[in-house]
Amino acid sequence: MTLQSAKNTDKIPEPTLRRLPWYLSCAKLMGEKGEKFVSSTQISRQINIDASQIAKDLSYVDITGRTRVGYEIERLVQVLEDFLGFTNLHRAYLFGVGSLGGALLGDSGLAHFGLKIVGAFDIKPELLGTSINGIPIYHTDEFEARMRTERVNIGVLTVPISIAQEITDKMVAGGIKAVWNFTPFRIRVPEHIVVQNTSLYAHLAVMFNRLNEMNT
Amino acid sequence: MTLQSAKNTDKIPEPTLRRLPWYLSCAKLMGEKGEKFVSSTQISRQINIDASQIAKDLSYVDITGRTRVGYEIERLVQVLEDFLGFTNLHRAYLFGVGSLGGALLGDSGLAHFGLKIVGAFDIKPELLGTSINGIPIYHTDEFEARMRTERVNIGVLTVPISIAQEITDKMVAGGIKAVWNFTPFRIRVPEHIVVQNTSLYAHLAVMFNRLNEMNT
């Protein structure tokens, strides 16, 4: 039994989960170029990750590579998209229609990766009753009532840091199960709630710092 | 000598860099509430990170805490903003004015954290000569000429994966020093070029996966 055919049933580690989308886009591209099969060695050459690491990562998903030819591309793409949750639409509410929140509402690309924002909440009078990209904006006070009729699991947090914790508490009380936190504030949640931090500002800080190091 | 007064001169680790914005937003909030001093223990309670870790992280920046009272908030905020590069405007070009690219151009919040996008490039005829949020959109072929008159260091990559590598190569050839990569494609660059990957889709995959685990 080689690594390529081993089906790993352990809980998938986060670094693996973060690498899988790279393999997916690499496989998609090769498929578009007319290729039928791809090996971990080929992926390795393209994206500069160790081939044994790739084979190990792919052992977590339900696919078996064939000796010498590798993985069937069409199936690899489909299996990865399913596994990553991109083929299921996950409904979400967004909280805080400021500059970043508004930008995310306008980004139709998220739906291609499984996230469908079905409503947004804010308190600014000029926003209420309007919509962005077809997504209606409601008053934050309406959240609990809306959850009763249109239940969603995911809340996207793009409010100012001064109310980040308060809005998070409100989301959790209303039944939200996962918070995608774009604020630079570290929110606290009960243990059974999933938090995914995506701080563009922290990423900027890392990039600026490395850029400075390179130039000194 | 306590940890709080030790000035650490080692190269700052990335996990530390990623945590610093949390301390910054925590300190900002406390300052807004009228507090003058904050200790690592107080930050610890608010954001649920070990106090000794916080003190160690802060040893990388030029600030000394006082025994029992902690750090002066006003100075901590200023020192962290400077250290993280948020007070300097770093000029950037954006490549690929699709859904996500257009959204980022519309997000004025990035300027508050040191990133000023001064121009965008695309090839869609209907976009050329227009602007979003005051940022002009040029044809991609104009990039090299523009770099000669308005030199920038940072390129924001929001193109389709099929041209992600090609556009990256073009950026690097034109003199870009750091690539903020929003695509799910793992780009290759020469060693002296900084790459910051921010794949919203990888973060979505991690969140979906954890959400599934919680509910099974």
Coordinates of C-alpha atoms in Angstrom, one line a residue:
Chain A
M1 CA 0.0 0.0 0.0
T2 CA 1.4 3.3 -1.0
L3 CA 0.7 6.7 0.6
Q4 CA -1.3 7.6 -2.5
S5 CA -3.9 4.9 -1.9
A6 CA -4.1 5.2 1.9
K7 CA -7.3 6.6 3.1
N8 CA -6.6 8.6 6.2
T9 CA -9.5 8.7 8.7
D10 CA -7.9 11.0 11.3
K11 CA -9.3 14.4 11.9
I12 CA -7.9 16.6 9.1
P13 CA -5.2 19.1 10.3
E14 CA -5.8 22.8 9.5
P15 CA -2.5 23.2 7.5
T16 CA -3.7 20.4 5.3
L17 CA -7.1 22.1 4.9
R18 CA -5.4 25.3 3.9
R19 CA -3.2 23.5 1.3
L20 CA -6.1 21.6 -0.4
P21 CA -7.4 24.7 -2.3
W22 CA -3.9 25.0 -3.9
Y23 CA -4.1 21.5 -5.2
L24 CA -7.7 22.2 -6.4
S25 CA -6.7 25.2 -8.4
C26 CA -3.7 23.5 -9.8
A27 CA -5.8 20.5 -10.9
K28 CA -8.5 22.8 -12.3
L29 CA -5.9 24.6 -14.4
M30 CA -4.4 21.4 -15.8
G31 CA -7.9 20.2 -16.6
E32 CA -8.6 23.4 -18.5
K33 CA -5.4 22.7 -20.5
G34 CA -6.8 19.3 -21.5
E35 CA -4.8 17.0 -19.2
K36 CA -6.6 13.9 -17.9
F37 CA -4.3 12.8 -15.0
V38 CA -2.1 14.6 -12.6
S39 CA 0.5 13.1 -10.1
S40 CA 1.5 14.5 -6.8
T41 CA 5.0 15.0 -8.4
Q42 CA 3.5 17.1 -11.1
I43 CA 1.5 19.2 -8.6
S44 CA 4.7 19.5 -6.6
R45 CA 6.7 20.9 -9.5
Q46 CA 4.0 23.5 -10.2
I47 CA 3.3 24.8 -6.7
N48 CA 6.6 24.0 -4.9
I49 CA 5.3 21.8 -2.1
D50 CA 6.9 18.5 -1.4
A51 CA 5.3 15.6 -3.3
S52 CA 5.1 13.3 -0.3
Q53 CA 3.3 16.1 1.6
I54 CA 0.8 16.5 -1.2
A55 CA 0.2 12.7 -1.3
K56 CA -0.3 12.7 2.5
D57 CA -2.7 15.7 2.4
L58 CA -4.7 14.0 -0.4
S59 CA -4.9 10.8 1.7
Y60 CA -7.6 12.7 3.8
V61 CA -10.0 12.9 0.9
D62 CA -11.7 10.1 -0.9
I63 CA -9.5 9.6 -3.9
T64 CA -6.9 7.1 -4.9
G65 CA -4.1 7.8 -7.2
R66 CA -2.9 5.2 -9.8
T67 CA 0.7 4.3 -9.9
R68 CA 2.7 6.2 -12.5
V69 CA -0.4 8.2 -13.8
G70 CA -1.6 9.8 -10.6
Y71 CA -5.1 11.1 -9.9
E72 CA -7.8 11.5 -12.5
I73 CA -8.2 15.3 -12.7
E74 CA -12.0 15.5 -13.2
R75 CA -12.6 13.3 -10.2
L76 CA -9.9 15.1 -8.1
V77 CA -11.5 18.5 -8.8
Q78 CA -15.0 17.2 -7.9
V79 CA -13.8 15.4 -4.7
L80 CA -11.9 18.4 -3.5
E81 CA -14.7 20.8 -4.2
D82 CA -17.1 18.6 -2.3
F83 CA -14.7 18.0 0.5
L84 CA -13.9 21.7 1.0
G85 CA -17.6 22.5 1.1
F86 CA -17.5 24.6 -2.1
T87 CA -20.4 22.7 -3.8
N88 CA -22.8 23.2 -0.9
L89 CA -24.3 26.7 -0.5
H90 CA -23.8 27.8 3.2
R91 CA -26.2 30.6 4.0
A92 CA -24.8 33.5 6.0
Y93 CA -25.7 36.9 7.5
L94 CA -23.3 39.8 7.4
F95 CA -23.1 42.2 10.3
G96 CA -21.8 45.8 9.7
V97 CA -22.2 47.3 6.3
G98 CA -19.2 49.6 6.4
S99 CA -16.4 49.8 3.8
L100 CA -15.2 46.2 4.1
G101 CA -18.7 44.8 4.8
G102 CA -20.1 46.5 1.7
A103 CA -17.2 45.2 -0.3
L104 CA -17.9 41.7 0.8
L105 CA -21.6 42.0 -0.1
G106 CA -20.4 43.1 -3.6
D107 CA -18.1 40.1 -4.1
S108 CA -20.2 37.6 -5.9
G109 CA -17.2 35.3 -6.0
L110 CA -17.9 34.0 -2.5
A111 CA -20.9 32.0 -3.8
H112 CA -18.7 30.0 -6.1
F113 CA -16.9 28.8 -3.0
G114 CA -20.0 27.9 -1.1
L115 CA -20.9 31.1 0.8
K116 CA -24.2 32.8 0.1
I117 CA -24.9 35.9 2.1
V118 CA -28.6 36.2 2.3
G119 CA -29.0 39.3 4.4
A120 CA -27.0 42.1 6.2
F121 CA -27.5 44.0 9.4
D122 CA -26.6 47.6 10.3
I123 CA -28.1 50.5 12.2
K124 CA -27.3 53.4 9.9
P125 CA -30.8 54.8 8.9
E126 CA -29.7 55.5 5.3
L127 CA -28.8 51.9 4.7
L128 CA -32.0 50.3 6.1
G129 CA -34.3 49.0 3.4
T130 CA -31.7 49.2 0.7
S131 CA -29.7 46.4 -0.8
I132 CA -26.3 45.7 -2.2
N133 CA -25.8 43.2 -5.0
G134 CA -29.4 42.0 -4.3
I135 CA -28.7 41.4 -0.6
P136 CA -31.2 43.2 1.7
I137 CA -30.0 45.3 4.6
Y138 CA -32.0 45.2 7.8
H139 CA -31.8 46.9 11.2
T140 CA -29.7 44.9 13.7
D141 CA -32.6 44.7 16.0
E142 CA -34.4 42.5 13.4
F143 CA -31.8 39.8 13.5
E144 CA -33.5 37.5 16.1
A145 CA -36.9 37.7 14.4
R146 CA -35.3 37.0 11.0
M147 CA -33.4 34.0 12.4
R148 CA -36.8 32.5 13.2
T149 CA -38.0 32.6 9.6
E150 CA -34.7 32.3 7.7
R151 CA -32.3 30.3 9.9
V152 CA -28.6 30.5 8.9
N153 CA -25.5 29.1 10.6
I154 CA -22.8 31.6 9.6
G155 CA -22.3 35.2 10.6
V156 CA -19.8 37.4 8.9
L157 CA -18.4 40.0 11.3
T158 CA -17.4 43.4 9.8
V159 CA -18.4 45.8 12.5
P160 CA -16.1 48.4 14.2
I161 CA -14.0 46.8 17.0
S162 CA -15.9 48.8 19.7
I163 CA -18.9 46.6 19.1
A164 CA -17.3 43.4 17.8
Q165 CA -17.9 41.5 21.1
E166 CA -21.4 42.8 21.6
I167 CA -22.5 41.8 18.1
T168 CA -20.8 38.4 18.4
D169 CA -22.7 37.7 21.7
K170 CA -25.9 38.7 19.9
M171 CA -25.2 36.4 17.0
V172 CA -24.5 33.4 19.3
A173 CA -27.6 34.1 21.4
G174 CA -29.6 34.1 18.1
G175 CA -28.3 30.7 17.0
I176 CA -25.3 31.5 14.8
K177 CA -22.9 28.5 14.8
A178 CA -19.8 30.0 13.1
V179 CA -18.4 33.5 13.0
W180 CA -16.2 34.6 10.1
N181 CA -14.4 37.5 11.9
F182 CA -12.8 40.1 9.7
T183 CA -12.2 42.6 12.5
P184 CA -8.8 42.9 14.1
F185 CA -10.5 42.2 17.4
R186 CA -10.1 38.8 19.1
I187 CA -13.7 37.8 19.9
R188 CA -14.6 35.4 22.7
V189 CA -17.2 32.7 22.0
P190 CA -18.6 29.6 23.8
E191 CA -16.7 26.4 23.1
H192 CA -19.1 25.0 20.6
I193 CA -19.0 28.0 18.3
V194 CA -16.5 28.1 15.3
V195 CA -14.5 31.2 14.8
Q196 CA -12.5 31.8 11.6
N197 CA -10.3 34.9 11.9
T198 CA -9.4 36.7 8.6
S199 CA -7.7 39.9 9.5
L200 CA -6.6 41.6 6.4
Y201 CA -4.8 44.1 8.6
A202 CA -2.7 41.4 10.3
H203 CA -1.8 40.1 6.9
L204 CA -0.8 43.6 5.9
A205 CA 1.3 44.0 9.0
V206 CA 3.2 40.7 8.2
M207 CA 3.7 41.8 4.6
F208 CA 5.0 45.3 5.5
N209 CA 7.4 43.8 8.0
R210 CA 8.9 41.4 5.6
L211 CA 9.1 44.1 2.9
N212 CA 11.1 46.2 5.4
E213 CA 13.4 43.4 6.3
M214 CA 14.1 42.7 2.6
N215 CA 15.1 46.4 2.1
T216 CA 17.4 46.8 5.0
Chain B
M1 CA 14.9 42.3 34.7
T2 CA 11.3 41.2 34.0
L3 CA 10.0 40.1 30.6
Q4 CA 8.0 43.3 30.3
S5 CA 11.1 45.4 30.2
A6 CA 13.2 43.2 28.1
K7 CA 13.7 44.6 24.6
N8 CA 13.9 41.6 22.2
T9 CA 16.2 42.2 19.2
D10 CA 15.6 38.9 17.4
K11 CA 13.8 38.8 14.2
I12 CA 10.1 38.9 15.0
P13 CA 8.2 35.6 14.4
E14 CA 5.2 35.6 12.2
P15 CA 2.8 34.4 14.9
T16 CA 3.8 37.3 17.1
L17 CA 3.2 39.7 14.2
R18 CA -0.2 38.3 13.7
R19 CA -1.1 38.7 17.4
L20 CA 0.1 42.3 17.7
P21 CA -3.0 43.8 15.9
W22 CA -5.1 42.1 18.6
Y23 CA -3.3 43.9 21.3
L24 CA -3.5 47.1 19.3
S25 CA -7.3 46.9 19.0
C26 CA -7.7 45.9 22.7
A27 CA -5.5 48.9 23.8
K28 CA -7.4 51.3 21.4
L29 CA -10.7 50.2 22.9
M30 CA -9.5 50.7 26.5
G31 CA -8.2 54.1 25.6
E32 CA -11.6 55.0 24.1
K33 CA -13.1 54.0 27.4
G34 CA -10.9 56.5 29.2
E35 CA -8.3 54.1 30.6
K36 CA -4.6 55.4 30.8
F37 CA -2.7 52.1 31.5
V38 CA -3.1 48.5 30.6
S39 CA -1.2 45.5 31.8
S40 CA -0.6 42.3 29.9
T41 CA -2.8 40.6 32.5
Q42 CA -5.7 42.9 31.6
I43 CA -5.2 42.3 27.9
S44 CA -5.0 38.6 28.6
R45 CA -8.4 38.6 30.3
Q46 CA -10.0 40.4 27.4
I47 CA -8.7 38.4 24.5
N48 CA -7.9 35.1 26.1
I49 CA -4.2 34.8 25.4
D50 CA -1.7 33.9 28.0
A51 CA -0.3 37.1 29.8
S52 CA 3.3 35.9 29.6
Q53 CA 2.8 35.3 25.8
I54 CA 1.6 38.9 25.5
A55 CA 4.5 40.3 27.5
K56 CA 6.9 38.3 25.3
D57 CA 5.3 39.5 22.1
L58 CA 5.4 43.1 23.3
S59 CA 9.1 42.7 24.1
Y60 CA 9.7 42.9 20.3
V61 CA 8.4 46.5 20.1
D62 CA 9.9 49.5 21.7
I63 CA 7.8 49.9 24.8
T64 CA 8.4 49.2 28.5
G65 CA 5.7 48.3 30.9
R66 CA 5.7 49.6 34.5
T67 CA 5.4 47.1 37.3
R68 CA 1.9 46.9 38.6
V69 CA 0.4 49.5 36.2
G70 CA 1.5 48.1 32.9
Y71 CA 1.8 49.9 29.6
E72 CA 0.8 53.5 28.9
I73 CA -2.1 53.1 26.5
E74 CA -1.6 56.1 24.3
R75 CA 2.1 55.2 23.8
L76 CA 1.3 51.5 23.2
V77 CA -1.2 52.3 20.5
Q78 CA 1.3 54.7 18.8
V79 CA 4.2 52.3 19.1
L80 CA 2.2 49.3 17.8
E81 CA 0.7 51.3 14.8
D82 CA 4.2 52.5 13.8
F83 CA 5.7 49.0 14.3
L84 CA 3.0 47.3 12.2
G85 CA 3.4 49.8 9.4
F86 CA -0.1 51.2 9.7
T87 CA 1.0 54.9 10.0
N88 CA 3.1 54.8 6.8
L89 CA 1.1 54.8 3.5
H90 CA 2.4 52.0 1.3
R91 CA 1.5 52.5 -2.3
A92 CA 0.1 49.5 -4.2
Y93 CA -1.3 48.5 -7.6
L94 CA -4.1 46.1 -8.0
F95 CA -4.2 43.5 -10.8
G96 CA -7.6 42.1 -11.8
V97 CA -10.7 44.2 -11.3
G98 CA -13.2 41.3 -11.0
S99 CA -15.6 40.8 -8.2
L100 CA -13.1 40.6 -5.4
G101 CA -10.7 43.1 -7.0
G102 CA -13.5 45.6 -7.4
A103 CA -14.6 45.0 -3.8
L104 CA -11.0 45.7 -2.5
L105 CA -10.8 48.9 -4.5
G106 CA -14.1 50.0 -2.8
D107 CA -12.7 49.2 0.7
S108 CA -11.4 52.6 1.9
G109 CA -10.6 50.9 5.2
L110 CA -7.3 49.6 3.9
A111 CA -5.8 53.1 3.9
H112 CA -6.3 53.3 7.7
F113 CA -3.9 50.3 7.9
G114 CA -1.2 51.7 5.7
L115 CA -2.2 50.5 2.2
K116 CA -3.1 53.0 -0.5
I117 CA -4.0 51.4 -3.9
V118 CA -3.1 54.1 -6.4
G119 CA -4.1 52.3 -9.6
A120 CA -5.6 49.1 -11.0
F121 CA -5.0 47.0 -14.1
D122 CA -7.3 44.9 -16.2
I123 CA -7.9 44.1 -19.8
K124 CA -11.7 44.3 -20.0
P125 CA -12.4 47.2 -22.5
E126 CA -15.5 48.4 -20.5
L127 CA -13.3 49.0 -17.4
L128 CA -10.5 50.9 -19.0
G129 CA -10.5 54.6 -18.4
T130 CA -13.0 54.3 -15.6
S131 CA -12.3 54.4 -11.9
I132 CA -13.6 52.8 -8.6
N133 CA -13.5 54.9 -5.4
G134 CA -11.3 57.4 -7.2
I135 CA -8.7 54.7 -8.2
P136 CA -8.1 54.7 -12.0
I137 CA -8.2 51.5 -14.0
Y138 CA -5.6 51.0 -16.8
H139 CA -4.9 48.4 -19.4
T140 CA -2.5 45.7 -18.0
D141 CA -0.1 46.6 -20.9
E142 CA 0.4 50.0 -19.4
F143 CA 1.9 48.6 -16.1
E144 CA 5.6 48.8 -17.0
A145 CA 5.3 52.4 -18.3
R146 CA 3.3 53.5 -15.2
M147 CA 6.0 51.9 -12.9
R148 CA 8.5 54.3 -14.4
T149 CA 6.5 57.4 -13.5
E150 CA 4.7 56.2 -10.3
R151 CA 6.9 53.5 -8.7
V152 CA 5.1 51.3 -6.2
N153 CA 6.4 48.3 -4.2
I154 CA 3.2 46.3 -3.6
G155 CA 1.0 44.4 -6.1
V156 CA -2.4 43.1 -5.0
L157 CA -3.3 40.0 -7.1
T158 CA -7.0 39.3 -7.7
V159 CA -6.9 37.8 -11.2
P160 CA -8.4 34.4 -12.3
I161 CA -6.1 31.5 -11.4
S162 CA -5.4 30.8 -15.1
I163 CA -3.3 33.9 -15.3
A164 CA -2.1 34.3 -11.7
Q165 CA 1.4 33.1 -12.4
E166 CA 1.8 35.1 -15.7
I167 CA 0.7 38.3 -14.0
T168 CA 2.9 37.7 -11.0
D169 CA 5.9 37.3 -13.4
K170 CA 4.9 40.5 -15.1
M171 CA 4.7 42.3 -11.7
V172 CA 8.1 41.1 -10.6
A173 CA 9.7 42.0 -13.9
G174 CA 8.3 45.5 -13.6
G175 CA 9.8 46.0 -10.1
I176 CA 7.1 44.9 -7.6
K177 CA 8.7 43.8 -4.3
A178 CA 5.7 42.2 -2.5
V179 CA 2.7 40.4 -3.8
W180 CA -0.5 40.3 -1.8
N181 CA -2.0 37.1 -3.3
F182 CA -5.8 36.8 -2.9
T183 CA -6.1 34.0 -5.5
P184 CA -6.3 30.3 -4.4
F185 CA -3.3 29.7 -6.6
R186 CA 0.1 29.2 -5.1
I187 CA 2.4 31.5 -7.1
R188 CA 6.1 31.1 -7.5
V189 CA 8.4 34.1 -7.1
P190 CA 12.2 34.7 -6.9
E191 CA 13.6 34.5 -3.3
H192 CA 13.8 38.3 -2.7
I193 CA 10.1 38.8 -3.4
V194 CA 7.6 38.8 -0.5
V195 CA 4.4 36.9 -0.9
Q196 CA 1.5 37.3 1.5
N197 CA -1.3 34.7 0.8
T198 CA -4.8 35.7 1.8
S199 CA -7.1 33.1 0.4
L200 CA -10.6 33.8 1.6
Y201 CA -11.6 30.5 0.0
A202 CA -9.1 28.5 2.1
H203 CA -10.5 30.2 5.2
L204 CA -14.0 29.3 4.1
A205 CA -12.9 25.7 3.7
V206 CA -11.5 25.6 7.2
M207 CA -14.7 27.2 8.6
F208 CA -17.0 24.8 6.7
N209 CA -15.0 21.8 7.9
R210 CA -15.1 22.8 11.5
L211 CA -18.8 23.6 11.3
N212 CA -19.4 20.1 9.9
E213 CA -17.4 18.5 12.7
M214 CA -19.4 20.4 15.4
N215 CA -22.6 19.2 13.9
T216 CA -21.8 15.5 13.6

